[in-house]
Short mmCIF file of C-alpha atoms in Angstrom, two decimals:
data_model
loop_
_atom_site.label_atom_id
_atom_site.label_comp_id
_atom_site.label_asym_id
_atom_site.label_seq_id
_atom_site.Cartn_x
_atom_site.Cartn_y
_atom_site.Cartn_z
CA UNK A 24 -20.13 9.19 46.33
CA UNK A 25 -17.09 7.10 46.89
CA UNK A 26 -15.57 6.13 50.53
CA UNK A 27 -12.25 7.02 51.34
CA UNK A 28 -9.67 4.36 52.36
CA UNK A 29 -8.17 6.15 55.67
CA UNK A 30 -5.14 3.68 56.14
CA UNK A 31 -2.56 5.54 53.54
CA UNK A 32 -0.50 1.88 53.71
CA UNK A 33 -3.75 0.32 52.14
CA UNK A 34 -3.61 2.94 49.34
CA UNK A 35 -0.03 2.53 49.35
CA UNK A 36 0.29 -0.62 48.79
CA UNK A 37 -2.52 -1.09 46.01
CA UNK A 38 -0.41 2.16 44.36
CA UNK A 39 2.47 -0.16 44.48
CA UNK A 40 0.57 -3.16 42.85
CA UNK A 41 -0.72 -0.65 40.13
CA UNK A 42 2.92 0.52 39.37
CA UNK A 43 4.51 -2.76 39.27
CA UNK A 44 1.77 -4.04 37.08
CA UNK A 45 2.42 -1.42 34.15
CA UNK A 46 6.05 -0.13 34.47
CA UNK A 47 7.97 -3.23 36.45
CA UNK A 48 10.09 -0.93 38.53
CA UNK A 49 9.52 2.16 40.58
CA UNK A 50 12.15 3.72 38.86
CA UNK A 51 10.69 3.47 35.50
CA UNK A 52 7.52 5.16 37.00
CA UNK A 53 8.81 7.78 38.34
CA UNK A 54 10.77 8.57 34.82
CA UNK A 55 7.84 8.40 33.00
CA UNK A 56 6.11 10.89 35.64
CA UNK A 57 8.92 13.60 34.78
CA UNK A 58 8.56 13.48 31.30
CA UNK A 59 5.05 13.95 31.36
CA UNK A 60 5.43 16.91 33.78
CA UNK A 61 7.61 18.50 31.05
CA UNK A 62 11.22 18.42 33.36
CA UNK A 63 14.41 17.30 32.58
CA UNK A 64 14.33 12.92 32.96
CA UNK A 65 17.63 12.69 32.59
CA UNK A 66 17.94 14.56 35.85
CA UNK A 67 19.57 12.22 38.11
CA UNK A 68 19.44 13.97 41.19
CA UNK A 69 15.30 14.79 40.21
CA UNK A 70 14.49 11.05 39.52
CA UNK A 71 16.26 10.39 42.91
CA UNK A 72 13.95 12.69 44.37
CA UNK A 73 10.91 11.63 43.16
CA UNK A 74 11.41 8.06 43.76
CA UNK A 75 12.29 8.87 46.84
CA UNK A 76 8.94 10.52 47.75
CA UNK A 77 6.86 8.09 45.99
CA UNK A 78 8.26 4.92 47.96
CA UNK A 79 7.52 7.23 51.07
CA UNK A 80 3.45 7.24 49.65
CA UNK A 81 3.93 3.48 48.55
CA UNK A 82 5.13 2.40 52.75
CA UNK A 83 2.12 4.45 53.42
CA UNK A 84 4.40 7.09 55.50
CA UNK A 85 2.84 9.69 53.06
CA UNK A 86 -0.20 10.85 51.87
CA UNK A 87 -1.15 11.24 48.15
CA UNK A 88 -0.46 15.36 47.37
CA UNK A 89 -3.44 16.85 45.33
CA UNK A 90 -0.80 18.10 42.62
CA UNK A 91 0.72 14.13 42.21
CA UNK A 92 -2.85 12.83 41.73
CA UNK A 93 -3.76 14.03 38.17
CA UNK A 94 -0.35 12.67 36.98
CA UNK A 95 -0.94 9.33 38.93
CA UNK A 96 -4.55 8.66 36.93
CA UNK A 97 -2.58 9.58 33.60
CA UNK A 98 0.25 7.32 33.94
CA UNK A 99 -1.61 4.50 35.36
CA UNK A 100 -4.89 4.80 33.31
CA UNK A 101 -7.13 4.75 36.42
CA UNK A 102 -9.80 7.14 37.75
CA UNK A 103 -8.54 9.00 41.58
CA UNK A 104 -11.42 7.14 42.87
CA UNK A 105 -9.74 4.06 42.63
CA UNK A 106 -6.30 4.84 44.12
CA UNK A 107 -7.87 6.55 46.72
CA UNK A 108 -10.58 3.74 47.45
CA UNK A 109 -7.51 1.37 47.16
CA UNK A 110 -9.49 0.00 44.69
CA UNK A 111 -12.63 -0.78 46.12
CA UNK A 112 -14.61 1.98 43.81
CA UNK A 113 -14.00 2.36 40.20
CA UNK A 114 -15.69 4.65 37.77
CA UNK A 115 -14.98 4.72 33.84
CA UNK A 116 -12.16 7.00 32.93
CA UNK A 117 -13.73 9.73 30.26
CA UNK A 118 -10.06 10.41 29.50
CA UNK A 119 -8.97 7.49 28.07
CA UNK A 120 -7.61 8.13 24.32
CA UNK A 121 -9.04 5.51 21.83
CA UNK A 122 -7.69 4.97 17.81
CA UNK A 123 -11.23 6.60 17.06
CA UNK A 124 -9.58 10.11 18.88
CA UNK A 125 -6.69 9.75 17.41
CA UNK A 126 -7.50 9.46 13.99
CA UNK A 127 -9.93 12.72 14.37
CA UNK A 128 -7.93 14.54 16.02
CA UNK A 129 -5.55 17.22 14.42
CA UNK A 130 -3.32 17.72 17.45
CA UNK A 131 0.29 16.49 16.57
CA UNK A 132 1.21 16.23 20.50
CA UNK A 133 -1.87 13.92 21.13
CA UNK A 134 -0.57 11.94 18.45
CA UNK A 135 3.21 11.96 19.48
CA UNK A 136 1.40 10.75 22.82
CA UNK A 137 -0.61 8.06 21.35
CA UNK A 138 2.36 6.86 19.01
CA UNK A 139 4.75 6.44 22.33
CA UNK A 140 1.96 5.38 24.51
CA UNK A 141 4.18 2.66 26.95
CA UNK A 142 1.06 0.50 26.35
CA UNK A 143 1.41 0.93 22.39
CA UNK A 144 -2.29 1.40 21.82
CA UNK A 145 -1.45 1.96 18.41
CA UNK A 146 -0.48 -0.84 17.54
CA UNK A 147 -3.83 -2.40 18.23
CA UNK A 148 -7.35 -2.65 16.34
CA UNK A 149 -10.41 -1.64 19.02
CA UNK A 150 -13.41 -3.24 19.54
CA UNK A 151 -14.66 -3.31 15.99
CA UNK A 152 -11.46 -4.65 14.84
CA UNK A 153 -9.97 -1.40 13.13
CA UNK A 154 -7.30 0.11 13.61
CA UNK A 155 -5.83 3.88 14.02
CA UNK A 156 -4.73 3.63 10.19
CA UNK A 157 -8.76 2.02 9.23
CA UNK A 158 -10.09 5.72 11.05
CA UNK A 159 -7.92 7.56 9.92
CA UNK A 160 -8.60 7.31 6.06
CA UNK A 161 -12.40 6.77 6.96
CA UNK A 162 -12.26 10.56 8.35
CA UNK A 163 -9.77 11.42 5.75
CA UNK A 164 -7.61 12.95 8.23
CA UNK A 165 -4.63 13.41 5.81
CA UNK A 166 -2.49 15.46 7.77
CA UNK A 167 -2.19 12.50 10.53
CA UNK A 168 -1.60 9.86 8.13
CA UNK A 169 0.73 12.29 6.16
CA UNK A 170 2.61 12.25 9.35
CA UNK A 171 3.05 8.94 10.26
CA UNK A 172 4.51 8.39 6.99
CA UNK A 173 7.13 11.15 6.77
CA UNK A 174 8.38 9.86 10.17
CA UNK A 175 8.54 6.19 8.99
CA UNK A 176 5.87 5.28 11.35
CA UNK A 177 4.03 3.53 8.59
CA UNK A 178 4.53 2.54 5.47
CA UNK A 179 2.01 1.12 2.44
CA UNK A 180 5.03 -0.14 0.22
CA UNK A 181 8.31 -0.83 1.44
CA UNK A 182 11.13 0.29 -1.49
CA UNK A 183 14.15 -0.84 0.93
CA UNK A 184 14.58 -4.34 -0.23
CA UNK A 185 13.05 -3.82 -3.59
CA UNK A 186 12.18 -7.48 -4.67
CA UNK A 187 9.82 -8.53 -7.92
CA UNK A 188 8.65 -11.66 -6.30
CA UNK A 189 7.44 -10.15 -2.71
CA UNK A 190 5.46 -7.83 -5.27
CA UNK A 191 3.43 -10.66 -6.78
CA UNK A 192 1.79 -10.63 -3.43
CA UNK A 193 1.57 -7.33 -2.00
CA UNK A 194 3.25 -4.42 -1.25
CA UNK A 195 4.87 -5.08 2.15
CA UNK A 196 3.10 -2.57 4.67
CA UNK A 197 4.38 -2.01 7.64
CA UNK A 198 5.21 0.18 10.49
CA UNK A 199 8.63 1.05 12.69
CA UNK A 200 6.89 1.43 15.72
CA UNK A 201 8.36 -1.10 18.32
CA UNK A 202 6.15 -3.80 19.97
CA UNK A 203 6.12 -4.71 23.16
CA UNK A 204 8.09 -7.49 24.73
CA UNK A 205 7.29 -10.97 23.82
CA UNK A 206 4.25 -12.22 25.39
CA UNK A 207 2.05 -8.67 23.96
CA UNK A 208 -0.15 -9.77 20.84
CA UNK A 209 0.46 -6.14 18.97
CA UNK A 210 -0.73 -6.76 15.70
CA UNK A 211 -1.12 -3.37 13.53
CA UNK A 212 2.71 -4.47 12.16
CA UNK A 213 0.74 -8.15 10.86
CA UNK A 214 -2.42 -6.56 9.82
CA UNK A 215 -0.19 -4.07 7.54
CA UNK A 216 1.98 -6.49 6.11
CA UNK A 217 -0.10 -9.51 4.99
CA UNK A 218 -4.05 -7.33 5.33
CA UNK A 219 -2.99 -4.25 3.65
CA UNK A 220 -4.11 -5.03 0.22
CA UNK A 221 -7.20 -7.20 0.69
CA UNK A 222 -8.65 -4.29 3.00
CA UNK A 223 -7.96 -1.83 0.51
CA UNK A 224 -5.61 1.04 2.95
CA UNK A 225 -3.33 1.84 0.05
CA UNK A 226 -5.93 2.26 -2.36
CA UNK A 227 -7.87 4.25 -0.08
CA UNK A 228 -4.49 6.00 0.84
CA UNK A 229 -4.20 7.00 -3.07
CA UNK A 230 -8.04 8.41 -3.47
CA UNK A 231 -6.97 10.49 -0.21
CA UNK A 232 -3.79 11.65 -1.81
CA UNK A 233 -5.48 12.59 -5.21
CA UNK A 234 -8.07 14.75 -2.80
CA UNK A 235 -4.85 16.32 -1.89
CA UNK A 236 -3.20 16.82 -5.01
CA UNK A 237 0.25 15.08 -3.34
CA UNK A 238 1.84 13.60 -6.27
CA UNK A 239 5.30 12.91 -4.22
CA UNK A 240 2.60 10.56 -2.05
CA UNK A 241 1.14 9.16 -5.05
CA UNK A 242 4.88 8.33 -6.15
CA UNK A 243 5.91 6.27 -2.78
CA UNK A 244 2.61 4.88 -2.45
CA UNK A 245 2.92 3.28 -6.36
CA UNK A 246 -0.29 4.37 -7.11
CA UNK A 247 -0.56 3.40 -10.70
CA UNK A 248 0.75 -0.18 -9.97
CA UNK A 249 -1.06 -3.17 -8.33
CA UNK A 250 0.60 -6.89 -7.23
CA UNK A 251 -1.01 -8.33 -10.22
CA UNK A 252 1.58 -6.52 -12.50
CA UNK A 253 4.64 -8.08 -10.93
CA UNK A 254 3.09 -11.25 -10.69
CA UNK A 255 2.32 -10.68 -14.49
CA UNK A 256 6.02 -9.92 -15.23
CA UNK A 257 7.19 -12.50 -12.80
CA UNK A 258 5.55 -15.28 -13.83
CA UNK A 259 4.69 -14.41 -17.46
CA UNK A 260 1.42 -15.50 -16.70
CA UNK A 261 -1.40 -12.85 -18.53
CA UNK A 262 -4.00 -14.28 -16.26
CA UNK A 263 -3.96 -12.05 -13.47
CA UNK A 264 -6.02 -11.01 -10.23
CA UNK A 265 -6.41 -7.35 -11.49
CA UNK A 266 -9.71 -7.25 -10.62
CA UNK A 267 -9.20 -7.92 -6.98
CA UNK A 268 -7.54 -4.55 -6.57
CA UNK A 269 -9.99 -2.64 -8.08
CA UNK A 270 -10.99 0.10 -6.29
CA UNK A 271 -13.95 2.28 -7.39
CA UNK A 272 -13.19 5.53 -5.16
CA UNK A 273 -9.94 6.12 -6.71
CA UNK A 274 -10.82 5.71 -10.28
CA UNK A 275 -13.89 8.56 -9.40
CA UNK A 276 -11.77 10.77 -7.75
CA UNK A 277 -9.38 10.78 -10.32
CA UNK A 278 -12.24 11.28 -12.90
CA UNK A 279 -13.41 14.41 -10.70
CA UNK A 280 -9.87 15.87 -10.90
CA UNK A 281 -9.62 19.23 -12.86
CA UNK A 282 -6.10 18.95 -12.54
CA UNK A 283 -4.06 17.76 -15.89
CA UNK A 284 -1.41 16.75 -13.92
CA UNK A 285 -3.04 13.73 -12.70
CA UNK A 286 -4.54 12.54 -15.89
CA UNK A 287 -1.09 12.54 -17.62
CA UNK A 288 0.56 10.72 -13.91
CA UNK A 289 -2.24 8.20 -14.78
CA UNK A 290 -2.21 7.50 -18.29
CA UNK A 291 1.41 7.40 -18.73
CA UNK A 292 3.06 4.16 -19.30
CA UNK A 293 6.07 2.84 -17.13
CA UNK A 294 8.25 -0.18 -17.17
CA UNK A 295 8.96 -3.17 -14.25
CA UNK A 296 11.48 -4.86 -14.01
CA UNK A 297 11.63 -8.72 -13.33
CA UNK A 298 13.96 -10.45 -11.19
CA UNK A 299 16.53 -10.96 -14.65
CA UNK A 300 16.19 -6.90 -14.62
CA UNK A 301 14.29 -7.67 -18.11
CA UNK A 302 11.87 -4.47 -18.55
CA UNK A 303 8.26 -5.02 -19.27
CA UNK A 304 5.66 -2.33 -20.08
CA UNK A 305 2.72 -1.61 -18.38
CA UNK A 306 -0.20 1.24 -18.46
CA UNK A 307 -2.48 1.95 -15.34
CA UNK A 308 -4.63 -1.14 -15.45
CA UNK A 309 -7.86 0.18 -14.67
CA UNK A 310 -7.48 3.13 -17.71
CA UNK A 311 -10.36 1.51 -19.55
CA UNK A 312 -12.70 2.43 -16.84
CA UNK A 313 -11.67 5.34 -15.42
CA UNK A 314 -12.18 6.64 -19.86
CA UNK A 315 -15.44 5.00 -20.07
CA UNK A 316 -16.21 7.51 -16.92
CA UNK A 317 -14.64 10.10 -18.92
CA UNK A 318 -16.39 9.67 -22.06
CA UNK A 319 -19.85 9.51 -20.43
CA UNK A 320 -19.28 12.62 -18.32
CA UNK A 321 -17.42 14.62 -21.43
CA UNK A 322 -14.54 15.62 -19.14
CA UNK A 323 -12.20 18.03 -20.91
CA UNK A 324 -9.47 15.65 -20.72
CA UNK A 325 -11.58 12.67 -22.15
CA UNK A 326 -9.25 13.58 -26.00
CA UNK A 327 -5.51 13.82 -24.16
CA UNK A 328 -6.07 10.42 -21.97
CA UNK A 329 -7.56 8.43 -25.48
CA UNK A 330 -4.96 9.69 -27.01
CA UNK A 331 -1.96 8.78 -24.72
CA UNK A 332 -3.64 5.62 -23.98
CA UNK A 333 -3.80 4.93 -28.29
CA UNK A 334 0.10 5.46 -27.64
CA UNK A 335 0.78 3.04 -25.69
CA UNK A 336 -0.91 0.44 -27.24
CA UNK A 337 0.88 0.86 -30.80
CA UNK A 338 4.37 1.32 -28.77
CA UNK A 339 3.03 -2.43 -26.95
CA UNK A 340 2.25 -3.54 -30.70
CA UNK A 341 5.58 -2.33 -31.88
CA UNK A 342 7.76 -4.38 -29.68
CA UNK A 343 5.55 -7.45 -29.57
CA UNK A 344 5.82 -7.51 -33.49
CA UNK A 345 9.51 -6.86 -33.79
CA UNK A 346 9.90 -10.19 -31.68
CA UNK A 347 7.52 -11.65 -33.67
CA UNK A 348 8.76 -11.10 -36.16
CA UNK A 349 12.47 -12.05 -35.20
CA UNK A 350 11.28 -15.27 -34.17
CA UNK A 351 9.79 -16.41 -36.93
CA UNK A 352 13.07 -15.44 -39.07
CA UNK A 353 15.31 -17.37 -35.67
CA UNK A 354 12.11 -20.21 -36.52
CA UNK A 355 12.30 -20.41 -40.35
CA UNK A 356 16.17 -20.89 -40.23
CA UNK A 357 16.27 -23.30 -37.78
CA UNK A 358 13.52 -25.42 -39.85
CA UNK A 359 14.29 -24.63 -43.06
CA UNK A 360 18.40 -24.36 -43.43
CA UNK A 361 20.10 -24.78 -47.16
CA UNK A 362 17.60 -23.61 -49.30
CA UNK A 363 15.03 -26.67 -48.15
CA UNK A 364 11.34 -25.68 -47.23
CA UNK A 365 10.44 -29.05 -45.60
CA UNK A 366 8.31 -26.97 -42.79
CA UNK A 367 5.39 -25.32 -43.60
CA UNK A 368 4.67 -21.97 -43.26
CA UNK A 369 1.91 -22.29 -41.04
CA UNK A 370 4.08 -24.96 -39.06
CA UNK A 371 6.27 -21.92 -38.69
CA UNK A 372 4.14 -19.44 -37.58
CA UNK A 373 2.23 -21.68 -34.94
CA UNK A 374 5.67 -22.57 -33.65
CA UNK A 375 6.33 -18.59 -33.17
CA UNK A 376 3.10 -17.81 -31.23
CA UNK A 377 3.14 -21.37 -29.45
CA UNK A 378 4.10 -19.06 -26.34
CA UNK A 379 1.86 -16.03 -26.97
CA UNK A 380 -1.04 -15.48 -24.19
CA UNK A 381 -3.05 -12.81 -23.96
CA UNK A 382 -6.49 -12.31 -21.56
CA UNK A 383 -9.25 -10.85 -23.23
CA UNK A 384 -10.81 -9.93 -19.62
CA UNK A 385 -7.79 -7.39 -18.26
CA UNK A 386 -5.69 -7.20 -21.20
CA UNK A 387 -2.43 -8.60 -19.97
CA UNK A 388 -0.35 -10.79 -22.91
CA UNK A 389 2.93 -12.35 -22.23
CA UNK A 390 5.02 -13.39 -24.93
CA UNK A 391 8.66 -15.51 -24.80
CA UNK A 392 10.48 -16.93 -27.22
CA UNK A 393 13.80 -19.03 -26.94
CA UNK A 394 16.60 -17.45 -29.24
CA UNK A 395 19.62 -19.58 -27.74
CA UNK A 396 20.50 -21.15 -24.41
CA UNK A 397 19.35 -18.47 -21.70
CA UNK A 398 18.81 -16.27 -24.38
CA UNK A 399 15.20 -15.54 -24.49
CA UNK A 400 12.53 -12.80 -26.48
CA UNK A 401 10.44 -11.96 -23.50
CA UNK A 402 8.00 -9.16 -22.99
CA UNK A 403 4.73 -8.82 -20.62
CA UNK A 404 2.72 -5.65 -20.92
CA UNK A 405 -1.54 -4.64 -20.84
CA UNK A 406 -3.28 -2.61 -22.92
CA UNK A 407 -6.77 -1.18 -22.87
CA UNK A 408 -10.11 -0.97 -24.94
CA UNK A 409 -13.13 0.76 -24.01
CA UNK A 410 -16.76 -0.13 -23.89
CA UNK A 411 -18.35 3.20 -24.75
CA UNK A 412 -19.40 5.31 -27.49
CA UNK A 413 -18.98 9.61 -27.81
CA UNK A 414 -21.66 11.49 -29.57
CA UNK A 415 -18.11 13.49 -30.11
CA UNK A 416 -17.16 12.67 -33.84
CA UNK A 417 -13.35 13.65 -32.79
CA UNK A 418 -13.62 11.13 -29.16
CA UNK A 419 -15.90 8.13 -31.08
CA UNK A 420 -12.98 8.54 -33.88
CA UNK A 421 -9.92 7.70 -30.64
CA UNK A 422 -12.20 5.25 -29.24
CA UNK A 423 -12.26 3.35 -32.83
CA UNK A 424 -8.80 3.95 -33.04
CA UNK A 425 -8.25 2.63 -29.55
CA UNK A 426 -10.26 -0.52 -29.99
CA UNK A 427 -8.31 -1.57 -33.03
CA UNK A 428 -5.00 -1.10 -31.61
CA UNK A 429 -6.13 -3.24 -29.01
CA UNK A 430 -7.79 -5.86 -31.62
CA UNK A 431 -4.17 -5.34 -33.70
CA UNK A 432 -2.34 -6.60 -30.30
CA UNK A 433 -4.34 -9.34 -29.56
CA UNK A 434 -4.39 -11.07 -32.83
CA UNK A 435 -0.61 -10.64 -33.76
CA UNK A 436 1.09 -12.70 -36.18
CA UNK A 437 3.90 -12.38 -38.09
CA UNK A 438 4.14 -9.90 -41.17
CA UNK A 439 2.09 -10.73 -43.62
CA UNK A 440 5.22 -9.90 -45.97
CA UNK A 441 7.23 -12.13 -44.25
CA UNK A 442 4.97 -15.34 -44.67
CA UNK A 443 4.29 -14.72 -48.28
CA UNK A 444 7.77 -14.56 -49.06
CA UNK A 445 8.10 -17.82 -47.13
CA UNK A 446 5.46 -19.25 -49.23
CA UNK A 447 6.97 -18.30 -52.38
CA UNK A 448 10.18 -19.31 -51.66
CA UNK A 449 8.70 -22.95 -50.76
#
């Protein structure tokens, strides 16, 4: 039991405090109380109105009206006790909306609520640091996240300024929804844009699309591409942090699919471009595993996904030797010019593959070769190997096949033709 303050200029005046304190102005207050009661704000004559009766309860000349009261608490995120104690007795406020709510619930007008909530709760991790977007995926609530990105409330890549070298380091989260005037620490917009990766929301974004069989999501979100590609193509630098993006849930759900549609989205090859709008080819990066879970679980799909991944690897091969192979013609004439061998062949050759890396651990290889001034052979792609065996004669044969392609890429030298009829000419 709470004691009632008697003196309505007490209670007005600690109603005044509370107003000023979250909306600044009367005015704004009262605007905010009409659009919550569902009438017209832009009402001039019913703002007037209302502001006129509320600085009437604020002097104290009025008494708080039972039907004001449950939009007072709402607006001002206080219990009635307290405006009617003038704030001498306060009791917790069941009602107040938390990211955890949010994120379970499946009512679109809570979340409308939430999203333009004057305080911008959204905008802000809780107590145990997570934000609305963290429970959101942890409760899978699709339909909510869904949502938020259809309205460009969030985003997990950001295609507007499409740039190669912001790629190398993430893919630029982020969300529209305003903060609040300087002096507010709203951080959901940081924790998107520079955290997004590292905690793993778009991955767990694309094992929650999968679930959902949303290919247009799995499109925006980029789901068979990771920083380390861009930095790969960027840089020319095979060595890449692949591994750091590796997310386990998404290469199980996608081995649990029954849907060929998302085996062929995820062992289909697809070029980047680099900031000289050079292509470069790359295949999901984590395609080795997600077959190895394949093979061991003799999914139906296990012979299509070998196969398209045996594809790309010779079409990898095929362009890295025809450079090759150009460049050690570009080499030998350069070295060797009116019918005099003074270079050796091998001289030759290790001058061709002087720029050839490759990384046995992820299977990234960048090659580059200078033709002319600016005029360059360049090409950075991955392909993939397995570590498994098939008591399948037909799968063990791919997975043969498979690892030799692989092997074929990674030791590449020039034709064998080519060098012999170097030799011979010498």
């Amino acid at each position: 039991m709470f004691i009632l303050e008697k003196n309505n200029e007490e209670i007005g005046l600690y109603l005044k405090k509370l107003i000023l304190e979250k909306y600044h102005k009367v005015r704004k207050f009262c605007i905010a109380y009409i659009k919550l009661s569902g009438s017209d704000w832009e009402d001039g004559s019913l703002i007037a109105k209302l502001q006129n009766r509320i600085s009437q309860i604020i002097r104290g000349n009025k008494a708080i009206q039972v039907y004001d009261l449950p939009f007072f608490c709402e607006l001002l995120d206080v219990s009635c006790e307290e405006i009617l104690s003038a704030g001498r007795h306060f009791v917790p406020i069941s009602g107040h909306v938390t990211n955890y709510e949010i994120a379970f619930s499946k009512d679109k007008a809570m979340w409308d609520k939430y999203i333009n909530h004057k305080d911008k709760l959204i905008l802000n991790p809780d107590e145990y640091n997570k934000t609305v977007i963290d429970y959101a995926l942890e409760f899978k609530n699709y339909d909510f996240l869904k949502y938020l990105m259809d309205n460009g409330y969030i985003w997990f890549v950001d295609d507007s300024k499409y740039d190669c070298h912001d790629r190398v380091f993430g893919f630029a989260a982020g969300t529209s929804i305003k903060r609040r005037e300087i002096g507010y620490h709203d951080t959901l917009d940081v924790m998107l844009r520079y955290h997004s990766e590292e905690r793993g929301l778009r991955q767990k974004m694309i094992a929650l699309a999968m679930e959902n069989r949303d290919f247009g999501v799995l499109d925006c979100l980029h789901a068979r591409e990771v920083p380390a590609l861009y930095e790969a193509c960027s840089y020319m630098n095979p060595n890449t942090k692949c591994k750091n993006y590796y997310n386990e849930n998404v290469i199980k759900e996608i081995a649990k699919s029954n849907d060929d549609r998302v085996f062929r989205y995820f062992s289909e090859d697809f070029p980047i471009k680099d900031q000289f709008e050079r292509e470069h080819w790359f295949i999901y990066p984590y395609l080795g595993k997600l077959l190895e879970l394949l093979i061991a679980g003799e999914n139906k799909y296990t012979e299509a996904v070998l196969m398209g991944t045996i594809d790309h690897n010779k079409r990898i091969y095929g362009k890295l030797r025809k450079m090759v192979n150009e460049a050690f013609e570009l080499s030998n004439n350069f070295y060797n010019q009116n019918g005099q061998y003074l270079v050796s062949v091998e001289t030759v050759e290790k001058d061709v593959m002087n720029f050839y890396r490759f990384d046995d651990e992820d299977g990234f290889l960048s090659y580059i070769f200078c033709k002319a001034k600016k005029d360059y052979l360049k090409l950075t792609a991955n392909v993939i190997h397995v570590e498994a065996e098939s008591n399948d004669s037909l799968i063990q044969t791919l997975i043969k096949e498979l690892n030799s392609s692989y092997e074929e890429v990674k030791n590449i030298r020039p034709d064998a033709t080519m060098l012999n009829e170097h030799f011979a000419e010498m």
